[in-house]
PDB file of C-alpha atoms and ligand atoms in Angstrom:
ATOM      1  CA  MET A   1      71.811  97.976 121.123  1.00  0.00           C
ATOM      2  CA  GLU A   2      73.085  96.926 124.390  1.00  0.00           C
ATOM      3  CA  LYS A   3      76.869  97.042 125.418  1.00  0.00           C
ATOM      4  CA  ARG A   4      78.375  94.379 127.824  1.00  0.00           C
ATOM      5  CA  GLU A   5      81.185  93.462 129.075  1.00  0.00           C
ATOM      6  CA  GLN A   6      85.202  94.202 127.908  1.00  0.00           C
ATOM      7  CA  LEU A   7      86.078  91.408 125.670  1.00  0.00           C
ATOM      8  CA  TYR A   8      90.111  92.265 124.836  1.00  0.00           C
ATOM      9  CA  GLU A   9      92.189  95.908 125.183  1.00  0.00           C
ATOM     10  CA  GLY A  10      94.682  96.364 122.749  1.00  0.00           C
ATOM     11  CA  LYS A  11      97.417  99.430 122.101  1.00  0.00           C
ATOM     12  CA  ALA A  12      94.689 101.621 120.172  1.00  0.00           C
ATOM     13  CA  LYS A  13      90.692 100.172 120.921  1.00  0.00           C
ATOM     14  CA  LYS A  14      89.702  98.498 123.492  1.00  0.00           C
ATOM     15  CA  VAL A  15      86.706  95.970 122.174  1.00  0.00           C
ATOM     16  CA  PHE A  16      83.264  95.269 124.107  1.00  0.00           C
ATOM     17  CA  ARG A  17      80.476  92.040 123.851  1.00  0.00           C
ATOM     18  CA  THR A  18      76.697  93.775 122.672  1.00  0.00           C
ATOM     19  CA  ASP A  19      73.953  91.612 123.501  1.00  0.00           C
ATOM     20  CA  ASP A  20      73.829  90.283 119.645  1.00  0.00           C
ATOM     21  CA  PRO A  21      76.131  87.597 119.487  1.00  0.00           C
ATOM     22  CA  GLU A  22      77.447  88.505 116.061  1.00  0.00           C
ATOM     23  CA  LEU A  23      77.903  91.909 116.789  1.00  0.00           C
ATOM     24  CA  LEU A  24      80.996  93.866 118.846  1.00  0.00           C
ATOM     25  CA  ILE A  25      81.667  97.850 119.617  1.00  0.00           C
ATOM     26  CA  VAL A  26      85.338  98.877 119.088  1.00  0.00           C
ATOM     27  CA  SER A  27      86.353 101.997 121.025  1.00  0.00           C
ATOM     28  CA  TYR A  28      89.251 103.811 119.920  1.00  0.00           C
ATOM     29  CA  LYS A  29      91.793 104.757 122.480  1.00  0.00           C
ATOM     30  CA  ASP A  30      94.572 107.887 122.539  1.00  0.00           C
ATOM     31  CA  ASP A  31      97.091 105.931 123.397  1.00  0.00           C
ATOM     32  CA  ALA A  32      99.736 105.723 121.193  1.00  0.00           C
ATOM     33  CA  THR A  33     102.887 102.731 120.712  1.00  0.00           C
ATOM     34  CA  ALA A  34     105.205 102.883 118.395  1.00  0.00           C
ATOM     35  CA  PHE A  35     108.062  99.954 117.132  1.00  0.00           C
ATOM     36  CA  ASN A  36     106.171  97.240 118.859  1.00  0.00           C
ATOM     37  CA  GLY A  37     105.338  98.827 122.290  1.00  0.00           C
ATOM     38  CA  GLN A  38     108.716 100.250 123.255  1.00  0.00           C
ATOM     39  CA  LYS A  39     107.174 103.741 122.587  1.00  0.00           C
ATOM     40  CA  LYS A  40     104.342 104.472 124.308  1.00  0.00           C
ATOM     41  CA  GLY A  41     102.435 108.214 124.565  1.00  0.00           C
ATOM     42  CA  GLN A  42      99.049 109.547 124.053  1.00  0.00           C
ATOM     43  CA  ILE A  43      97.653 111.776 120.978  1.00  0.00           C
ATOM     44  CA  ALA A  44      94.424 113.518 122.086  1.00  0.00           C
ATOM     45  CA  ASP A  45      91.737 112.994 120.096  1.00  0.00           C
ATOM     46  CA  LYS A  46      93.304 110.446 118.496  1.00  0.00           C
ATOM     47  CA  GLY A  47      90.526 107.951 118.780  1.00  0.00           C
ATOM     48  CA  VAL A  48      87.890 110.414 117.793  1.00  0.00           C
ATOM     49  CA  VAL A  49      90.102 111.063 114.171  1.00  0.00           C
ATOM     50  CA  ASN A  50      90.376 107.188 113.939  1.00  0.00           C
ATOM     51  CA  ASN A  51      87.222 106.275 114.419  1.00  0.00           C
ATOM     52  CA  ILE A  52      85.671 108.927 112.131  1.00  0.00           C
ATOM     53  CA  MET A  53      88.258 108.730 109.940  1.00  0.00           C
ATOM     54  CA  SER A  54      88.178 104.300 109.669  1.00  0.00           C
ATOM     55  CA  ASN A  55      84.193 104.616 109.127  1.00  0.00           C
ATOM     56  CA  ILE A  56      84.277 106.769 106.290  1.00  0.00           C
ATOM     57  CA  ILE A  57      86.716 104.889 103.949  1.00  0.00           C
ATOM     58  CA  PHE A  58      85.422 101.603 105.166  1.00  0.00           C
ATOM     59  CA  GLY A  59      81.974 103.571 103.334  1.00  0.00           C
ATOM     60  CA  ILE A  60      84.119 104.171 100.333  1.00  0.00           C
ATOM     61  CA  LEU A  61      85.515 100.616 100.071  1.00  0.00           C
ATOM     62  CA  ALA A  62      82.043  98.920 100.942  1.00  0.00           C
ATOM     63  CA  ASP A  63      80.779 101.037  97.929  1.00  0.00           C
ATOM     64  CA  ALA A  64      83.490 100.045  95.821  1.00  0.00           C
ATOM     65  CA  GLY A  65      82.932  96.014  96.534  1.00  0.00           C
ATOM     66  CA  VAL A  66      85.201  95.485  99.095  1.00  0.00           C
ATOM     67  CA  PRO A  67      82.915  93.913 102.140  1.00  0.00           C
ATOM     68  CA  THR A  68      83.838  95.483 105.600  1.00  0.00           C
ATOM     69  CA  HIS A  69      82.747  94.702 108.889  1.00  0.00           C
ATOM     70  CA  LEU A  70      81.466  98.367 109.864  1.00  0.00           C
ATOM     71  CA  VAL A  71      77.858  98.343 110.976  1.00  0.00           C
ATOM     72  CA  LYS A  72      77.298 101.981 112.177  1.00  0.00           C
ATOM     73  CA  GLN A  73      78.931 104.365 114.138  1.00  0.00           C
ATOM     74  CA  LEU A  74      77.581 105.254 117.654  1.00  0.00           C
ATOM     75  CA  SER A  75      79.499 108.032 119.238  1.00  0.00           C
ATOM     76  CA  ASP A  76      83.219 109.838 118.224  1.00  0.00           C
ATOM     77  CA  ARG A  77      85.079 107.321 119.753  1.00  0.00           C
ATOM     78  CA  GLU A  78      82.595 104.368 119.307  1.00  0.00           C
ATOM     79  CA  THR A  79      81.472 101.985 116.010  1.00  0.00           C
ATOM     80  CA  LEU A  80      79.300  98.893 116.100  1.00  0.00           C
ATOM     81  CA  VAL A  81      81.240  96.549 113.736  1.00  0.00           C
ATOM     82  CA  LYS A  82      80.560  92.765 113.207  1.00  0.00           C
ATOM     83  CA  LYS A  83      82.490  90.062 115.091  1.00  0.00           C
ATOM     84  CA  VAL A  84      84.829  88.450 112.487  1.00  0.00           C
ATOM     85  CA  THR A  85      87.718  86.049 113.399  1.00  0.00           C
ATOM     86  CA  ILE A  86      91.112  88.192 112.754  1.00  0.00           C
ATOM     87  CA  LEU A  87      93.839  86.632 110.517  1.00  0.00           C
ATOM     88  CA  PRO A  88      96.584  86.584 111.902  1.00  0.00           C
ATOM     89  CA  LEU A  89      98.013  88.962 109.745  1.00  0.00           C
ATOM     90  CA  GLU A  90      99.071  92.301 108.863  1.00  0.00           C
ATOM     91  CA  VAL A  91      98.654  93.538 105.089  1.00  0.00           C
ATOM     92  CA  ILE A  92     100.959  95.654 103.777  1.00  0.00           C
ATOM     93  CA  ILE A  93     101.139  97.881 100.567  1.00  0.00           C
ATOM     94  CA  ARG A  94     103.260  99.637  99.191  1.00  0.00           C
ATOM     95  CA  ASN A  95     103.497 102.416  96.609  1.00  0.00           C
ATOM     96  CA  VAL A  96     106.311 104.255  97.074  1.00  0.00           C
ATOM     97  CA  ALA A  97     109.587 103.332  99.322  1.00  0.00           C
ATOM     98  CA  ALA A  98     109.272 104.553 103.326  1.00  0.00           C
ATOM     99  CA  GLY A  99     110.008 103.118 106.411  1.00  0.00           C
ATOM    100  CA  SER A 100     110.856  99.239 107.269  1.00  0.00           C
ATOM    101  CA  PHE A 101     110.943  98.715 103.723  1.00  0.00           C
ATOM    102  CA  SER A 102     113.695 101.546 103.095  1.00  0.00           C
ATOM    103  CA  LYS A 103     115.736 100.377 105.990  1.00  0.00           C
ATOM    104  CA  ARG A 104     115.905  96.949 104.865  1.00  0.00           C
ATOM    105  CA  TYR A 105     116.568  97.112 101.119  1.00  0.00           C
ATOM    106  CA  GLY A 106     118.773 100.649 102.071  1.00  0.00           C
ATOM    107  CA  VAL A 107     116.624 102.458  99.615  1.00  0.00           C
ATOM    108  CA  ASP A 108     115.865 106.381 100.000  1.00  0.00           C
ATOM    109  CA  GLU A 109     112.468 107.335 101.501  1.00  0.00           C
ATOM    110  CA  GLY A 110     110.263 108.483  98.839  1.00  0.00           C
ATOM    111  CA  SER A 111     112.350 106.663  96.094  1.00  0.00           C
ATOM    112  CA  LEU A 112     109.352 105.364  93.507  1.00  0.00           C
ATOM    113  CA  LEU A 113     108.819 101.417  92.948  1.00  0.00           C
ATOM    114  CA  ALA A 114     108.474  99.190  89.635  1.00  0.00           C
ATOM    115  CA  LYS A 115     106.182  97.525  90.922  1.00  0.00           C
ATOM    116  CA  THR A 116     103.445  98.104  93.463  1.00  0.00           C
ATOM    117  CA  VAL A 117     104.360  95.797  96.876  1.00  0.00           C
ATOM    118  CA  LEU A 118     102.683  93.573  98.546  1.00  0.00           C
ATOM    119  CA  GLU A 119     104.197  92.257 101.535  1.00  0.00           C
ATOM    120  CA  PHE A 120     102.687  90.253 104.540  1.00  0.00           C
ATOM    121  CA  SER A 121     104.051  90.272 108.139  1.00  0.00           C
ATOM    122  CA  TYR A 122     103.106  87.564 110.731  1.00  0.00           C
ATOM    123  CA  LYS A 123     100.872  89.427 113.949  1.00  0.00           C
ATOM    124  CA  ASN A 124     102.956  88.057 116.934  1.00  0.00           C
ATOM    125  CA  ASP A 125     103.685  90.989 118.963  1.00  0.00           C
ATOM    126  CA  GLU A 126     106.576  88.163 121.136  1.00  0.00           C
ATOM    127  CA  LEU A 127     108.165  87.596 117.465  1.00  0.00           C
ATOM    128  CA  GLY A 128     108.371  91.066 116.911  1.00  0.00           C
ATOM    129  CA  ASP A 129     105.609  90.794 113.734  1.00  0.00           C
ATOM    130  CA  PRO A 130     108.050  89.115 111.292  1.00  0.00           C
ATOM    131  CA  LEU A 131     107.631  89.109 107.661  1.00  0.00           C
ATOM    132  CA  ILE A 132     106.266  86.332 106.180  1.00  0.00           C
ATOM    133  CA  ASN A 133     105.483  85.325 102.558  1.00  0.00           C
ATOM    134  CA  ASP A 134     102.685  83.119 100.817  1.00  0.00           C
ATOM    135  CA  ASP A 135     104.208  79.743 101.115  1.00  0.00           C
ATOM    136  CA  HIS A 136     105.141  80.137 105.157  1.00  0.00           C
ATOM    137  CA  ILE A 137     101.306  81.242 105.645  1.00  0.00           C
ATOM    138  CA  LEU A 138      99.994  78.167 104.038  1.00  0.00           C
ATOM    139  CA  ALA A 139     102.913  75.681 105.246  1.00  0.00           C
ATOM    140  CA  LEU A 140     101.493  77.369 109.384  1.00  0.00           C
ATOM    141  CA  GLY A 141      98.156  77.009 108.112  1.00  0.00           C
ATOM    142  CA  LEU A 142      97.318  80.591 109.045  1.00  0.00           C
ATOM    143  CA  ALA A 143      94.893  80.961 105.956  1.00  0.00           C
ATOM    144  CA  THR A 144      94.026  78.547 102.649  1.00  0.00           C
ATOM    145  CA  GLU A 145      94.739  79.439  99.557  1.00  0.00           C
ATOM    146  CA  ARG A 146      91.432  80.463  97.840  1.00  0.00           C
ATOM    147  CA  GLN A 147      91.657  83.005 101.559  1.00  0.00           C
ATOM    148  CA  LEU A 148      95.006  84.344 100.649  1.00  0.00           C
ATOM    149  CA  ALA A 149      93.906  85.033  96.648  1.00  0.00           C
ATOM    150  CA  GLN A 150      90.461  86.941  98.379  1.00  0.00           C
ATOM    151  CA  VAL A 151      93.243  88.800 101.239  1.00  0.00           C
ATOM    152  CA  ARG A 152      95.604  89.508  97.660  1.00  0.00           C
ATOM    153  CA  ALA A 153      92.443  90.492  95.597  1.00  0.00           C
ATOM    154  CA  TYR A 154      90.949  92.971  98.072  1.00  0.00           C
ATOM    155  CA  ALA A 155      94.792  94.320  99.103  1.00  0.00           C
ATOM    156  CA  PHE A 156      94.664  95.678  95.447  1.00  0.00           C
ATOM    157  CA  LYS A 157      91.653  97.158  95.338  1.00  0.00           C
ATOM    158  CA  VAL A 158      91.765  99.084  98.579  1.00  0.00           C
ATOM    159  CA  ASN A 159      94.887 100.592  97.189  1.00  0.00           C
ATOM    160  CA  GLU A 160      93.519 101.379  94.054  1.00  0.00           C
ATOM    161  CA  VAL A 161      90.095 103.357  95.598  1.00  0.00           C
ATOM    162  CA  MET A 162      91.831 104.889  98.345  1.00  0.00           C
ATOM    163  CA  LYS A 163      94.968 106.379  96.384  1.00  0.00           C
ATOM    164  CA  GLU A 164      92.633 107.742  93.514  1.00  0.00           C
ATOM    165  CA  PHE A 165      90.431 109.204  96.932  1.00  0.00           C
ATOM    166  CA  PHE A 166      93.657 110.759  98.726  1.00  0.00           C
ATOM    167  CA  LEU A 167      94.707 112.078  95.914  1.00  0.00           C
ATOM    168  CA  THR A 168      91.231 114.033  95.702  1.00  0.00           C
ATOM    169  CA  ARG A 169      92.380 115.267  99.338  1.00  0.00           C
ATOM    170  CA  GLY A 170      95.855 116.611  98.298  1.00  0.00           C
ATOM    171  CA  LEU A 171      97.953 113.395 100.141  1.00  0.00           C
ATOM    172  CA  LYS A 172     100.087 110.700  98.788  1.00  0.00           C
ATOM    173  CA  LEU A 173      99.226 107.517  99.722  1.00  0.00           C
ATOM    174  CA  ILE A 174     103.213 105.822 100.332  1.00  0.00           C
ATOM    175  CA  ASP A 175     101.696 102.320 102.163  1.00  0.00           C
ATOM    176  CA  PHE A 176      99.301 101.378 104.561  1.00  0.00           C
ATOM    177  CA  LYS A 177      98.480  98.286 106.786  1.00  0.00           C
ATOM    178  CA  ILE A 178      95.014  96.533 106.911  1.00  0.00           C
ATOM    179  CA  GLU A 179      93.853  93.241 107.991  1.00  0.00           C
ATOM    180  CA  PHE A 180      90.813  91.076 107.098  1.00  0.00           C
ATOM    181  CA  GLY A 181      88.927  88.580 109.499  1.00  0.00           C
ATOM    182  CA  LEU A 182      86.506  86.017 108.795  1.00  0.00           C
ATOM    183  CA  CYS A 183      83.291  85.902 108.934  1.00  0.00           C
ATOM    184  CA  ASP A 184      80.840  83.388 108.093  1.00  0.00           C
ATOM    185  CA  GLY A 185      83.693  81.911 106.268  1.00  0.00           C
ATOM    186  CA  GLU A 186      83.826  85.241 103.858  1.00  0.00           C
ATOM    187  CA  ILE A 187      86.911  87.318 104.244  1.00  0.00           C
ATOM    188  CA  ILE A 188      85.722  90.584 105.222  1.00  0.00           C
ATOM    189  CA  LEU A 189      87.895  93.982 105.630  1.00  0.00           C
ATOM    190  CA  ALA A 190      88.837  94.380 109.906  1.00  0.00           C
ATOM    191  CA  ASP A 191      90.618  96.866 111.817  1.00  0.00           C
ATOM    192  CA  GLU A 192      90.796 100.285 110.828  1.00  0.00           C
ATOM    193  CA  ILE A 193      92.073 102.728 108.182  1.00  0.00           C
ATOM    194  CA  SER A 194      93.738 106.138 109.650  1.00  0.00           C
ATOM    195  CA  PRO A 195      96.959 107.838 110.290  1.00  0.00           C
ATOM    196  CA  ASP A 196      98.008 104.780 112.315  1.00  0.00           C
ATOM    197  CA  THR A 197      97.757 102.602 109.771  1.00  0.00           C
ATOM    198  CA  CYS A 198      98.546 104.630 106.653  1.00  0.00           C
ATOM    199  CA  ARG A 199     101.625 106.744 105.183  1.00  0.00           C
ATOM    200  CA  LEU A 200     100.362 109.821 103.917  1.00  0.00           C
ATOM    201  CA  TRP A 201     101.906 112.888 102.240  1.00  0.00           C
ATOM    202  CA  ASP A 202     101.176 115.895 101.448  1.00  0.00           C
ATOM    203  CA  VAL A 203     101.209 115.831  97.642  1.00  0.00           C
ATOM    204  CA  LYS A 204     102.865 119.596  97.477  1.00  0.00           C
ATOM    205  CA  THR A 205     105.591 119.764  99.908  1.00  0.00           C
ATOM    206  CA  ASN A 206     105.768 115.641 101.354  1.00  0.00           C
ATOM    207  CA  GLU A 207     104.828 116.600 104.793  1.00  0.00           C
ATOM    208  CA  LYS A 208     104.213 113.516 106.692  1.00  0.00           C
ATOM    209  CA  MET A 209     100.694 113.494 107.492  1.00  0.00           C
ATOM    210  CA  ASP A 210     100.375 110.416 109.879  1.00  0.00           C
ATOM    211  CA  LYS A 211     101.810 108.309 112.731  1.00  0.00           C
ATOM    212  CA  ASP A 212     105.741 108.908 111.576  1.00  0.00           C
ATOM    213  CA  ARG A 213     104.905 112.076 112.951  1.00  0.00           C
ATOM    214  CA  PHE A 214     105.082 110.772 116.795  1.00  0.00           C
ATOM    215  CA  ARG A 215     106.990 107.679 115.555  1.00  0.00           C
ATOM    216  CA  ARG A 216     109.807 109.865 114.675  1.00  0.00           C
ATOM    217  CA  ASP A 217     108.977 113.312 117.332  1.00  0.00           C
ATOM    218  CA  LEU A 218     108.540 115.628 114.330  1.00  0.00           C
ATOM    219  CA  GLY A 219     106.137 117.967 116.105  1.00  0.00           C
ATOM    220  CA  ASN A 220     102.367 119.170 115.450  1.00  0.00           C
ATOM    221  CA  VAL A 221     101.201 115.321 116.083  1.00  0.00           C
ATOM    222  CA  GLU A 222      97.476 116.335 117.195  1.00  0.00           C
ATOM    223  CA  GLU A 223      97.105 119.050 114.577  1.00  0.00           C
ATOM    224  CA  THR A 224      97.944 116.865 112.199  1.00  0.00           C
ATOM    225  CA  TYR A 225      95.506 114.075 112.717  1.00  0.00           C
ATOM    226  CA  ARG A 226      92.851 116.360 112.703  1.00  0.00           C
ATOM    227  CA  ALA A 227      93.802 117.817 109.839  1.00  0.00           C
ATOM    228  CA  VAL A 228      93.889 114.387 107.504  1.00  0.00           C
ATOM    229  CA  LEU A 229      90.295 114.124 109.252  1.00  0.00           C
ATOM    230  CA  ASP A 230      89.128 117.743 107.935  1.00  0.00           C
ATOM    231  CA  ARG A 231      90.482 116.925 104.642  1.00  0.00           C
ATOM    232  CA  VAL A 232      89.245 113.523 104.716  1.00  0.00           C
ATOM    233  CA  ARG A 233      85.854 114.915 105.651  1.00  0.00           C
ATOM    234  CA  ALA A 234      86.011 118.146 102.865  1.00  0.00           C
TER     235      ALA A 234
HETATM  236  P1  TMP B 301     106.852  99.824 107.752  1.00  0.00           P
HETATM  237  O1  TMP B 301     107.120 100.279 106.937  1.00  0.00           O
HETATM  238  O2  TMP B 301     107.211 100.250 109.663  1.00  0.00           O
HETATM  239  O3  TMP B 301     106.646  98.583 108.172  1.00  0.00           O
HETATM  240  O4  TMP B 301     105.135 100.269 108.024  1.00  0.00           O
HETATM  241  C1  TMP B 301     104.321 100.185 107.278  1.00  0.00           C
HETATM  242  C2  TMP B 301     103.275 100.590 106.947  1.00  0.00           C
HETATM  243  O5  TMP B 301     102.315  99.842 108.314  1.00  0.00           O
HETATM  244  C3  TMP B 301     102.967 102.073 107.258  1.00  0.00           C
HETATM  245  O6  TMP B 301     102.427 102.512 106.706  1.00  0.00           O
HETATM  246  C4  TMP B 301     102.495 102.124 108.977  1.00  0.00           C
HETATM  247  C5  TMP B 301     101.765 100.691 109.043  1.00  0.00           C
HETATM  248  N1  TMP B 301     101.744  99.844 110.121  1.00  0.00           N
HETATM  249  C6  TMP B 301     101.080  99.304 111.376  1.00  0.00           C
HETATM  250  O7  TMP B 301      99.819 100.078 110.958  1.00  0.00           O
HETATM  251  N2  TMP B 301     101.049  98.671 112.030  1.00  0.00           N
HETATM  252  C7  TMP B 301     102.360  98.624 112.412  1.00  0.00           C
HETATM  253  O8  TMP B 301     102.518  98.149 113.856  1.00  0.00           O
HETATM  254  C8  TMP B 301     103.440  98.626 111.712  1.00  0.00           C
HETATM  255  C9  TMP B 301     104.759  98.302 111.978  1.00  0.00           C
HETATM  256  C10 TMP B 301     103.462  99.414 110.620  1.00  0.00           C
END
């Protein structure tokens, strides 16, 4: 596989073309941003942690019947993936109240929810990724009814598989964000699953073991990313 020119640079990853038009190389960076890019920093070796962790989780999800873009890890920071057209949606699942949900609805972080929540944000930095509902998505033509139903079904499946997996590693899956893409007309899981995109709390102490340590200046950021990877690999 030959790496060709850079196609795109995002906040956390770079994407390169390859000699195969259907495959891309993703390269994970140590750059960290929060609050739509207003807070900027670096987390040493975050790129390594997120790359390896994402690939382990995507492997588990594929075994559970959720198709993903993962083809092959190439190095600590680089992975070969299927080229997809990303749906401009952040698909968020919440098991426990936290973050913007707690703020928006005035409920304490850690409050149990009577129902698992699926919410969508419209991926649009200029608009600040606004909350969007199923009707809005259809009205704007961001996905078809069939695609939306598939995305919802996969998102809940991802939640069930990940909740169980993280519990075996002493971590509670509070909430997470995933993204899907279209490949040969089918919906597949893309982007990443990492401490950047999940809230993970230690089962015993409720210690935050995710990007909230960076967002909220809680300290031990690098150590925590490394500890999460160690637990995932255990
Ligand atoms: P929120 O509570 O800030 O809406 O975040 C919900 C989940 O989504 C949390 O696990 C962090 C993740 N997330 C991202 O992956 N990217 C983002 O840009 C934001 C705002 C949240």
